[in-house]
XYZ file of C-alpha atoms in Angstrom:
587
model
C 95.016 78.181 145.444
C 99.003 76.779 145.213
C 98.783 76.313 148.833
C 95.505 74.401 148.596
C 96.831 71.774 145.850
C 99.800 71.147 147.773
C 97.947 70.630 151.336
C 96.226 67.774 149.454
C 99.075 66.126 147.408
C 100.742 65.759 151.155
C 97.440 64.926 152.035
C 97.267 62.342 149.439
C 101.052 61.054 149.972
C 100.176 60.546 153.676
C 97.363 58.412 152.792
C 98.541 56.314 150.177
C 101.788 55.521 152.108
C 99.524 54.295 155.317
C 97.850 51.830 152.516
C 98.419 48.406 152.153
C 100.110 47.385 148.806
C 97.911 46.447 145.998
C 98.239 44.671 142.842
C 97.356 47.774 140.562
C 97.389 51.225 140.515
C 93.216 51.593 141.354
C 93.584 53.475 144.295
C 96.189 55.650 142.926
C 94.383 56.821 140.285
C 91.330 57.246 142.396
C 92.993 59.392 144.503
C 94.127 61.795 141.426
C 90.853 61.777 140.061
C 89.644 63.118 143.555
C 92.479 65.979 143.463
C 91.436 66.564 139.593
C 87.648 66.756 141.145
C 88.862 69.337 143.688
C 91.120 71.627 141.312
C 89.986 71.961 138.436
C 85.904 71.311 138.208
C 85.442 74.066 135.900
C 88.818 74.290 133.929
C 88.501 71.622 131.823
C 87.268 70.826 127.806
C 83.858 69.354 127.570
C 83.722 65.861 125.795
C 87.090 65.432 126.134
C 89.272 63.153 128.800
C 92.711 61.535 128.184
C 93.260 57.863 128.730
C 96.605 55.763 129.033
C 96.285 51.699 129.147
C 98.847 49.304 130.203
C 99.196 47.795 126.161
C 97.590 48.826 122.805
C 95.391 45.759 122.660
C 93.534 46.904 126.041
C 91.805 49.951 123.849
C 89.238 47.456 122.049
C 88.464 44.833 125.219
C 85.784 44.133 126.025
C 85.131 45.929 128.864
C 86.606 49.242 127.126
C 83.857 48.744 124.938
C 81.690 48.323 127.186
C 82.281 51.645 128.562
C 82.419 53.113 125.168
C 78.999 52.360 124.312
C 77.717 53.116 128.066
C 79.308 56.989 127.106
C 78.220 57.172 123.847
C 82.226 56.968 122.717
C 82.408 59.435 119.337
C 86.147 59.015 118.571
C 89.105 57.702 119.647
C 92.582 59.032 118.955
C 96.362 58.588 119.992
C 97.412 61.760 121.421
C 101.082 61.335 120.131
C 101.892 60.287 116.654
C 105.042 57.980 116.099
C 105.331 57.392 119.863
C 105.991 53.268 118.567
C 107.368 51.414 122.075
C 108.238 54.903 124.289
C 106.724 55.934 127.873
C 104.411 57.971 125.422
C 102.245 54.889 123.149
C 99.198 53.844 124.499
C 97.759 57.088 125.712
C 94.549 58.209 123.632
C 92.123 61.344 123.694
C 87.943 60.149 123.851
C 85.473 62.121 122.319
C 81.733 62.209 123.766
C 78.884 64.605 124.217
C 80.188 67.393 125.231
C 77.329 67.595 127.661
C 78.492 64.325 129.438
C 80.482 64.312 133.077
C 83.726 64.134 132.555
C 84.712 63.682 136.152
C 82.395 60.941 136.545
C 83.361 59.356 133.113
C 87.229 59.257 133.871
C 86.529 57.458 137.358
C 84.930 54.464 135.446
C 87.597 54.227 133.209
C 90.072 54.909 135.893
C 88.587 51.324 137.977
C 89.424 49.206 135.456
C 92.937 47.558 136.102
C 94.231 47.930 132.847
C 94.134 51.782 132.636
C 97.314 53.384 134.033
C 95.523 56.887 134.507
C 92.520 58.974 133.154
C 91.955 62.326 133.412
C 90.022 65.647 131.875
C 91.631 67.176 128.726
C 92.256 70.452 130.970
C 92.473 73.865 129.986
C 96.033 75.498 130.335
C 95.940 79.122 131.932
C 97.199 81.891 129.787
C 100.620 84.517 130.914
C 99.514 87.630 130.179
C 101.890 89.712 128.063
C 102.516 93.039 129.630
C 104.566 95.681 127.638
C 106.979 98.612 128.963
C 104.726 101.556 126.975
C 104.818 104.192 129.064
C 100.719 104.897 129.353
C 100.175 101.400 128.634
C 98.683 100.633 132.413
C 96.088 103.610 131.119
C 95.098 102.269 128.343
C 91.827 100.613 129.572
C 90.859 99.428 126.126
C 93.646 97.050 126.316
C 93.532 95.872 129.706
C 90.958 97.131 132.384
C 91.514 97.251 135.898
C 89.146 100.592 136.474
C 90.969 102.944 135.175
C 88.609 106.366 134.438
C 85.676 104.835 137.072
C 85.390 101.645 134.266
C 84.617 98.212 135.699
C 87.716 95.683 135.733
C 88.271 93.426 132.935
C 85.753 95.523 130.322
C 88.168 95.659 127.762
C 89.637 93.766 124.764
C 91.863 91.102 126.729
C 95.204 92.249 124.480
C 97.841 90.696 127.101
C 95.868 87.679 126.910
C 95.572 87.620 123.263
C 99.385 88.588 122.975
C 100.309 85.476 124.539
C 99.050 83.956 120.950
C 99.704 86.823 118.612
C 101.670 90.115 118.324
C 101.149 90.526 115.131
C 103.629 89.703 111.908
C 105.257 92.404 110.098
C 104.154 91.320 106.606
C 100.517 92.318 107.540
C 100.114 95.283 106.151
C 96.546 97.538 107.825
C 95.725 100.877 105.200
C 94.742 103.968 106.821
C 92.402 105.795 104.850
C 91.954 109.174 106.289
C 93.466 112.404 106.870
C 97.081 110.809 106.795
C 99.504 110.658 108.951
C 102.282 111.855 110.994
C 104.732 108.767 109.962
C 107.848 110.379 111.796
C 105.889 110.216 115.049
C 108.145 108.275 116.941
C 105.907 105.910 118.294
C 104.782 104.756 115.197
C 107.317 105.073 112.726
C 109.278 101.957 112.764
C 105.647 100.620 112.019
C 105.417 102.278 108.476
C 104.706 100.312 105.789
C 107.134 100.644 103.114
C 106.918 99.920 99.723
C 110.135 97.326 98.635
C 109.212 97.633 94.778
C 109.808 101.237 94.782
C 113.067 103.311 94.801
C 112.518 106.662 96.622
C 112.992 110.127 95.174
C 114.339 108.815 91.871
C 110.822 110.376 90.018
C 110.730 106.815 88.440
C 107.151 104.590 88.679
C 109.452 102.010 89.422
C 106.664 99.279 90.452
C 104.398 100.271 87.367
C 101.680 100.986 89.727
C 101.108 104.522 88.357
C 102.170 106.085 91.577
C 105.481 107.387 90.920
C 108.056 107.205 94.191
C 104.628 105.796 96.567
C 107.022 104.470 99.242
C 104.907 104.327 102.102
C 101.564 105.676 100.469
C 99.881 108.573 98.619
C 98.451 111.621 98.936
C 95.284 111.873 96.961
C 94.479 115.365 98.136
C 97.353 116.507 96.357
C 98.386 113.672 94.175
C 101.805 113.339 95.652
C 103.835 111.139 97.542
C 103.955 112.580 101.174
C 100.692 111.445 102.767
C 101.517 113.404 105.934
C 98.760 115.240 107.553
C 98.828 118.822 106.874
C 98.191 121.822 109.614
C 95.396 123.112 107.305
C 93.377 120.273 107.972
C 90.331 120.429 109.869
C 90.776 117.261 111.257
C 94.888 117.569 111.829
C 96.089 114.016 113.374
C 92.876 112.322 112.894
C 94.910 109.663 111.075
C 97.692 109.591 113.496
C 95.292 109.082 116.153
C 93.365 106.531 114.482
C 96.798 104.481 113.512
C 98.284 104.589 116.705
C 95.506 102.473 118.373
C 95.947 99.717 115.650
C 100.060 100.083 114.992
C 101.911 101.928 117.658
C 105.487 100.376 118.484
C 104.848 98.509 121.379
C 107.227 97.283 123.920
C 109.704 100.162 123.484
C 109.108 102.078 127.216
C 107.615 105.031 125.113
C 104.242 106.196 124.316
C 101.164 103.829 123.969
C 100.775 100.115 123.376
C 98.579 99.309 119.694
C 96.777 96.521 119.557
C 99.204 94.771 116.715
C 102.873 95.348 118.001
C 104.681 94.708 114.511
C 101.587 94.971 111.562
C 102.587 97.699 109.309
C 100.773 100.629 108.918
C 100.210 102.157 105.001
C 99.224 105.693 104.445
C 96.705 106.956 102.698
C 95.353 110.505 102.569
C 91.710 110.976 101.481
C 90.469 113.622 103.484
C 91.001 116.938 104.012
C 88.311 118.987 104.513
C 85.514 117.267 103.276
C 84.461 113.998 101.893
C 85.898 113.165 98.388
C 84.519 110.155 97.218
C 87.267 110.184 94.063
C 90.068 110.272 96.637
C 88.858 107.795 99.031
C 87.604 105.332 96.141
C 91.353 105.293 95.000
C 92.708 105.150 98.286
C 90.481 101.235 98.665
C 91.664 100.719 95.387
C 95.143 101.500 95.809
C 95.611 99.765 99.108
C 94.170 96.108 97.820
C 96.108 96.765 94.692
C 99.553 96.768 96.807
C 98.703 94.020 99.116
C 97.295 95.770 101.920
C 95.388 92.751 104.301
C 93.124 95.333 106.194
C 92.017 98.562 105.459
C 90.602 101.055 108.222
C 88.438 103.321 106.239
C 87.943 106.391 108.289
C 84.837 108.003 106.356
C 81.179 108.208 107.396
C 78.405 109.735 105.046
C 74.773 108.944 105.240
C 74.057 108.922 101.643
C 74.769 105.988 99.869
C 77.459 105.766 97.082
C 77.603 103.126 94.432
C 81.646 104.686 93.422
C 82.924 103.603 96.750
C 80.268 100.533 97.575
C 82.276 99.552 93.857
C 86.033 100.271 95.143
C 84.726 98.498 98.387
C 83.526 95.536 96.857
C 87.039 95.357 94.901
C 89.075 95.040 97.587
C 86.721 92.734 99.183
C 87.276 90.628 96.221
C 91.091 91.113 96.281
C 90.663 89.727 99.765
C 90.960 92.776 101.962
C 89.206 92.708 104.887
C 87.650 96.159 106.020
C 86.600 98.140 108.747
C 84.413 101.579 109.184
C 82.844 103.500 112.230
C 79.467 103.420 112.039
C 79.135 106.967 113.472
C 79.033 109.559 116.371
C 75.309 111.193 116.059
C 73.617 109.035 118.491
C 71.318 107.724 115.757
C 70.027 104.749 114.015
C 70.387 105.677 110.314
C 72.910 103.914 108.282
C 75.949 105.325 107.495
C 78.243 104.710 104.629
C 80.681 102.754 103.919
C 80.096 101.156 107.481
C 76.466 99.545 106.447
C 77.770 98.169 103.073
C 77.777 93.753 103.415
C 81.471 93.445 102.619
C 82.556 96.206 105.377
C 82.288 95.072 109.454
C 80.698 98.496 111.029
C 82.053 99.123 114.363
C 80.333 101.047 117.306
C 81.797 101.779 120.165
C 81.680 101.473 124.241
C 82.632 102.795 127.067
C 84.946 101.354 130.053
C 82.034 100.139 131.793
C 81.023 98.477 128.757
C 77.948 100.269 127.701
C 76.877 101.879 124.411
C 78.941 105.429 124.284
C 76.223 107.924 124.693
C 75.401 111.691 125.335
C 76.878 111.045 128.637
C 79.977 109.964 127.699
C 80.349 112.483 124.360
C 78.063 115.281 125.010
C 74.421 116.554 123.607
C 73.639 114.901 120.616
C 76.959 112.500 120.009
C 76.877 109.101 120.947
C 77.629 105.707 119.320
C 75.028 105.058 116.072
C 73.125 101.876 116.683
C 70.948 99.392 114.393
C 70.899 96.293 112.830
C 73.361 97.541 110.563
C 76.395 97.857 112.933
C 78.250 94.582 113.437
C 80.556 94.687 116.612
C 81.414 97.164 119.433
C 84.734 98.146 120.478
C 86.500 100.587 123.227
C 85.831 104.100 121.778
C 86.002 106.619 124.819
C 88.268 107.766 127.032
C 91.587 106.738 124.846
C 95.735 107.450 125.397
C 96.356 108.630 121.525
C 99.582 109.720 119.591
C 98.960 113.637 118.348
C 101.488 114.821 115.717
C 105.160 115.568 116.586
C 105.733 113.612 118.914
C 103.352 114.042 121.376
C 100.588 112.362 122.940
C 97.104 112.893 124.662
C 93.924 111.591 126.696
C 91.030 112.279 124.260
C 88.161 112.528 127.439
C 85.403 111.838 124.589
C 86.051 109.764 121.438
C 84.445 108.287 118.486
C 83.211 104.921 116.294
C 86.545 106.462 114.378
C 88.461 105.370 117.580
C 87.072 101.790 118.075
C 87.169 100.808 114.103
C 90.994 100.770 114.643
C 91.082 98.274 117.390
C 88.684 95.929 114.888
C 91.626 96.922 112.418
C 94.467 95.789 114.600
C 92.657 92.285 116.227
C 92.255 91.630 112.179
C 96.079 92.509 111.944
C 96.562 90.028 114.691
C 93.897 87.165 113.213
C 96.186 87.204 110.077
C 99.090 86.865 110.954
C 98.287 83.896 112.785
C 96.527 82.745 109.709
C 96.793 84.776 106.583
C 94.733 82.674 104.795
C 91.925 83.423 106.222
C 89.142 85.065 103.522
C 87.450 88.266 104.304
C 84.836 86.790 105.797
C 86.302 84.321 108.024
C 88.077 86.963 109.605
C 84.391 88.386 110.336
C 83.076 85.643 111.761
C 86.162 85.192 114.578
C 85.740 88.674 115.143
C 81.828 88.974 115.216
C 80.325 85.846 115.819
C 78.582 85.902 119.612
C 80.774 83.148 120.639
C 83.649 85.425 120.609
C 82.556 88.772 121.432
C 81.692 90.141 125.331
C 78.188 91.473 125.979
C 78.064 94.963 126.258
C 74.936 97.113 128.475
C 72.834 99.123 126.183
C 68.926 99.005 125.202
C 70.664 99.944 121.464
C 71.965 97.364 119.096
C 75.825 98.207 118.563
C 76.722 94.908 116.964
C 76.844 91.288 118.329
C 78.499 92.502 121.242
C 81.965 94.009 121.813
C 85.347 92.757 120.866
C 87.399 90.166 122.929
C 90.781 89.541 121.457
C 92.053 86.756 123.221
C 88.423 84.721 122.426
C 89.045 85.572 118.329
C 92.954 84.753 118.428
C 92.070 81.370 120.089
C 89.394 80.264 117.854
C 91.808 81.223 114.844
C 92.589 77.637 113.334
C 96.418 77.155 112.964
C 98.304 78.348 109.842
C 99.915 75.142 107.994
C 103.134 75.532 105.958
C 104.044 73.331 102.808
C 105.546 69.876 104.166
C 109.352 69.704 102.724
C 108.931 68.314 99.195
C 110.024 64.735 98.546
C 112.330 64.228 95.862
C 112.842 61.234 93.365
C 115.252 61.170 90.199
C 118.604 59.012 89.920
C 121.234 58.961 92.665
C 123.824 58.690 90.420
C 124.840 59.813 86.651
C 127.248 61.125 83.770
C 128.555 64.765 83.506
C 126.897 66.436 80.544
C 123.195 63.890 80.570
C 120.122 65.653 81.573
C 118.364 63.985 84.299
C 115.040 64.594 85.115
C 114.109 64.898 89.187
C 110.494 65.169 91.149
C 109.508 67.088 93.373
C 106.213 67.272 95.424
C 105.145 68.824 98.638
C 101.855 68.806 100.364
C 99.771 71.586 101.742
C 98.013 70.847 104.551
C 95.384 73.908 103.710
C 95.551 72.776 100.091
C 97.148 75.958 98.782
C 99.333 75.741 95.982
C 103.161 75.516 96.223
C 105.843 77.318 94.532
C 109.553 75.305 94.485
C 113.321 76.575 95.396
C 115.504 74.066 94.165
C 119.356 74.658 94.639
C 121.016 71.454 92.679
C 124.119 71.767 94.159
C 126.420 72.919 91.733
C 125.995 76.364 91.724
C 122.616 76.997 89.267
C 119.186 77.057 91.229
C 115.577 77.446 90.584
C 113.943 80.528 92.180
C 110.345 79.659 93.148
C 109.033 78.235 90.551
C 105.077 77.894 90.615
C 102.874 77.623 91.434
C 102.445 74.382 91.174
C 99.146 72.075 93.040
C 99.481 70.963 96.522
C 101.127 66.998 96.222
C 101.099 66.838 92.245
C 104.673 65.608 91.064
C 106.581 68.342 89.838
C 109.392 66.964 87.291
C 112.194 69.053 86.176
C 115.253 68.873 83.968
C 118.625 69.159 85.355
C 122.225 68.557 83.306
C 125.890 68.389 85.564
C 128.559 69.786 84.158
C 131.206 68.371 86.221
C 131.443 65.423 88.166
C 131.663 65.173 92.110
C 128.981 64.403 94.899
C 126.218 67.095 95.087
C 123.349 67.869 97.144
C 120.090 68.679 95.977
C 118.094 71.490 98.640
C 114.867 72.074 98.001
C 111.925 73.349 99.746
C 108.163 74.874 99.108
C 105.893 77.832 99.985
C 102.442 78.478 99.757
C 100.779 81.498 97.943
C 101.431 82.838 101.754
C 104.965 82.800 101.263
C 105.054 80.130 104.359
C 108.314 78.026 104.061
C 108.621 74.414 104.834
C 111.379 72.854 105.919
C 114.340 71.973 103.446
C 114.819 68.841 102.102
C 118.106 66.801 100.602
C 118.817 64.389 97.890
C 122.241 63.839 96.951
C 123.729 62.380 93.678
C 127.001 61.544 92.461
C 128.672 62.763 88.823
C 131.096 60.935 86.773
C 132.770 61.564 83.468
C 131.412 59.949 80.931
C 132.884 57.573 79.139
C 135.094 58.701 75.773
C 133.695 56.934 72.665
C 136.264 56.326 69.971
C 134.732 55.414 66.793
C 136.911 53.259 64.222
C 136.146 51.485 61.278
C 136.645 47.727 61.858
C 138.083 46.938 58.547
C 140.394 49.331 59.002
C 141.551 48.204 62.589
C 141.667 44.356 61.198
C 144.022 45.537 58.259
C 145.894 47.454 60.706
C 147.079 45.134 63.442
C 147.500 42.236 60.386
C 150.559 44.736 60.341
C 151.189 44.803 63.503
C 150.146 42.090 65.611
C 152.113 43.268 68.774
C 150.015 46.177 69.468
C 146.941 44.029 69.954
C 147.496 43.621 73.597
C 148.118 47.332 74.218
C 144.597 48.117 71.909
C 142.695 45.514 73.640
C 143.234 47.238 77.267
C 142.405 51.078 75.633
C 139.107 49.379 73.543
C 138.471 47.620 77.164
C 137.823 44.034 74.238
């Protein structure tokens, strides 16, 4: 395709050097719509094109309008803000239909003699981000080029979606399930860990009634080691779950997760059975210490109003959760996948079709019905087993595709963490996101496509720098009173850091509402020329930039109080010391 475009730019050079000169551009920009035309037919946005005119006043002549209202014109826009008399003023971005012609609307535009050029708003190709993980090329889930007889590009489109998002270390994905290995070296550095608490000092030092809970808690055994234990039925389940959500990734080792830096917090609920106590506490524990997902690895097909409770909790805490919606091949809802606030996740195979008998064996297969949400890669899966080691499960689970919901959810917030519970849904389930999947059985809206959710994830905004007012100038030991006042763009509130200069600071103080004045008292004790830094957050802990103020101290002014009559009756005495007393009184 490179070679193409540049046979017809020569093309085009030879041509327009053989033509006569002209007194515009008309032909030039002909000839670059025709190249355009050629190149890119299907690669750009529809109802958008980009037009630059020779002045600002061309934009509402006439015959602009003209055109406007023969295209049904919805907006108009300048592309670059505070572009005032640069190469860049005077270029705008159209809105119409998005059902219009683009190609053909950009050569009408591109005739008239006062546009310089016009062309499609195109769409710029994605580098896909390939790590060093050892199995990573197996990993079909994550990229697909065949791998285990699957069908190219049936997977999640990670390396796309990593050219948007790896994944922020201060979003923190629960795993409640059988616990896990959190030595494993590839998954280790990728532990949450709790900053409140001090380890091994037998002290509840966060006052969240979990005593020394520095990276979880074992509800099994009420302790603070949520490792997995040998005993278990299940041994590694948990590992194996986390790993596909939060394995390092990058690091020439092991596997690639689907989040490279989310953190991963451990909870232990199960050990040889279903406890409803233990996993209730485990929701409940992980949206009380700021967990943004939680993977809740638990399936029963009864239906329990205890953790439907917990689950609506953390829902309302503004966890966002995930659940397998089962292995038995059947159509009956299972808990806590099928509760409203949980997304249920079947799963598919690398041909992306509903796993079935074939693909897991008489009578297991992916559960199906209305109830299930989304589909994600559940078969044939590189996993992390405990010490160290690592394996290709040949069958799998729902339990294996909930984590890759888990981890594109890691990935959605930290592009945006304030995204609600159910906004998160929506970019991960709506059908404008999701790939279709081959199956007579409803597994969802169709199965997950990372790069499609990460895309459609609207832009996290940060507090502008706060503008400060208050006197430029004053006496050392007189309070002065100062504003402050940032915007944020999403409306969230804002909490202040003010350092005034001289040593003494404010530490966050909030919150405070989005571009409301905030006024504060502030007294100098010593004079000189200080600057005032301050800058905002949002309830997201997103910084803005700093801003500066600066003000200048001076000593105040020594007031000497004495009675008049006496003064009078004094210099009657002494008249030559008027002089001298006139200069000190400044008289």
């Amino acid at each position: 395709m490179q070679g193409k475009i540049i046979t017809i730019l020569i093309i085009t050079l030879l041509i327009t050097t053989a033509l006569p000169a002209r007194s515009n551009n008309d032909e030039k920009v002909k000839l670059k719509a025709n190249i355009i035309d050629d190149k890119i037919i299907n690669e750009y946005i529809p109802g958008m094109f980009i037009v630059k005119f020779r002045d600002e006043e061309i934009v509402n002549s006439p015959s602009i309008r003209a055109l406007n209202n023969e295209y049904q014109v919805i907006s108009i826009e300048k592309v670059f803000k505070k572009a005032e008399n640069t190469r860049l003023d005077n270029i705008y971005v159209f809105h119409v239909p998005k059902d219009e012609n683009i190609l053909s609307i950009i050569e009408d535009y591109s005739s008239n003699q006062d546009v310089l050029y016009a062309e499609p708003n195109c769409i710029v190709g994605v580098l896909p981000v390939v790590p060093d993980d050892e199995r990573f090329f197996q990993q079909w889930a994550l990229n697909n080029s065949g791998q285990f007889g699957g069908i190219s590009d049936c997977d999640i489109d990670a390396p796309e979606a990593w050219d948007t998002e790896k994944g922020e270390s201060d979003i923190i994905i629960a795993s409640v399930d059988s616990g896990v290995d959190y030595g494993h070296e590839d998954i280790a550095s990728n532990i949450w860990n709790n900053d409140d608490e001090i380890a091994d000092n037998g002290i509840d030092d966060d006052g969240n009634g979990y005593i020394d809970d520095v990276i979880g808690w074992d509800f099994c055994n009420d302790d603070n080691d949520p490792n997995d234990e040998l005993t278990n039925p299940q041994y590694g389940h948990g590992l194996r779950c986390a790993g596909l959500h939060s394995a390092v990734t990058n690091n020439v080792i092991g596997i690639a997760g689907v989040t490279w830096y989310c953190k991963t917090m451990v909870l232990r609920c199960y050990q040889d059975y279903y406890n409803l106590e233990y996993y209730a506490n485990g929701i409940k524990y992980a949206a009380d210490n700021g967990a943004d997902v939680i993977n809740i690895e638990m399936g029963i097909s009864t239906y329990s109003e205890l953790i439907e409770d917990s689950v609506n909790y953390a829902y309302e805490k503004g966890c966002y959760m995930v659940a397998a919606a089962g292995n038995l091949n059947l159509s009956v809802p299972i808990y806590p996948a099928a509760f409203e606030n949980v997304t249920s996740v079947g799963a598919t195979n690398q041909r992306d079709e509903r796993c079935d008998e074939s693909d897991w064996g008489i009578g297991h297969g992916s559960n199906h019905g209305d109830w299930v949400d989304v589909a994600a890669p559940g078969n044939y899966l590189w996993l992390l087993y405990p010490d160290d080691n690592y394996g290709l499960m040949a069958g799998g689970g729902t339990s294996l595709a909930a984590p890759h919901v888990a981890g594109l959810a890691g990935l959605i917030l930290s592009k945006n963490p304030s995204l609600s519970p159910d906004e998160v849904k929506a970019l991960i389930c709506d059908e404008e996101y999701v790939d279709p999947y081959s199956s007579q059985y409803y597994i969802g809206t169709g199965r997950i496509n990372a790069y499609n959710s990460l895309i459609a994830t609207p832009q996290f905004n940060p507090p502008e720098a706060p503008d400060i007012e208050g006197p430029t100038s004053g006496k050392v030991g007189t309070a002065y009173t100062f504003t402050f006042n940032s915007v944020d763009l999403d409306g969230d509130d804002v909490y202040y850091y003010i350092k005034w200069g001289d040593g003494y600071s404010e530490v966050w103080d909030g919150p405070h509402e989005s571009g409301v004045d905030f006024k504060i008292e502030h007294t100098y004790k010593k004079q000189g020329n200080f600057t005032i830094e301050a800058r905002a957050k949002d309830i997201y802990d997103a910084e803005s930039d700093i801003s500066t103020f600066n003000v200048t101290i001076t000593k105040k002014s020594k007031t000497i109080n004495i009675p008049f009559q006496w003064l009078r009756n004094f210099l009657q005495f002494h008249p030559y010391l008027f002089p001298i007393i006139r200069q000190l009184l400044n008289i």
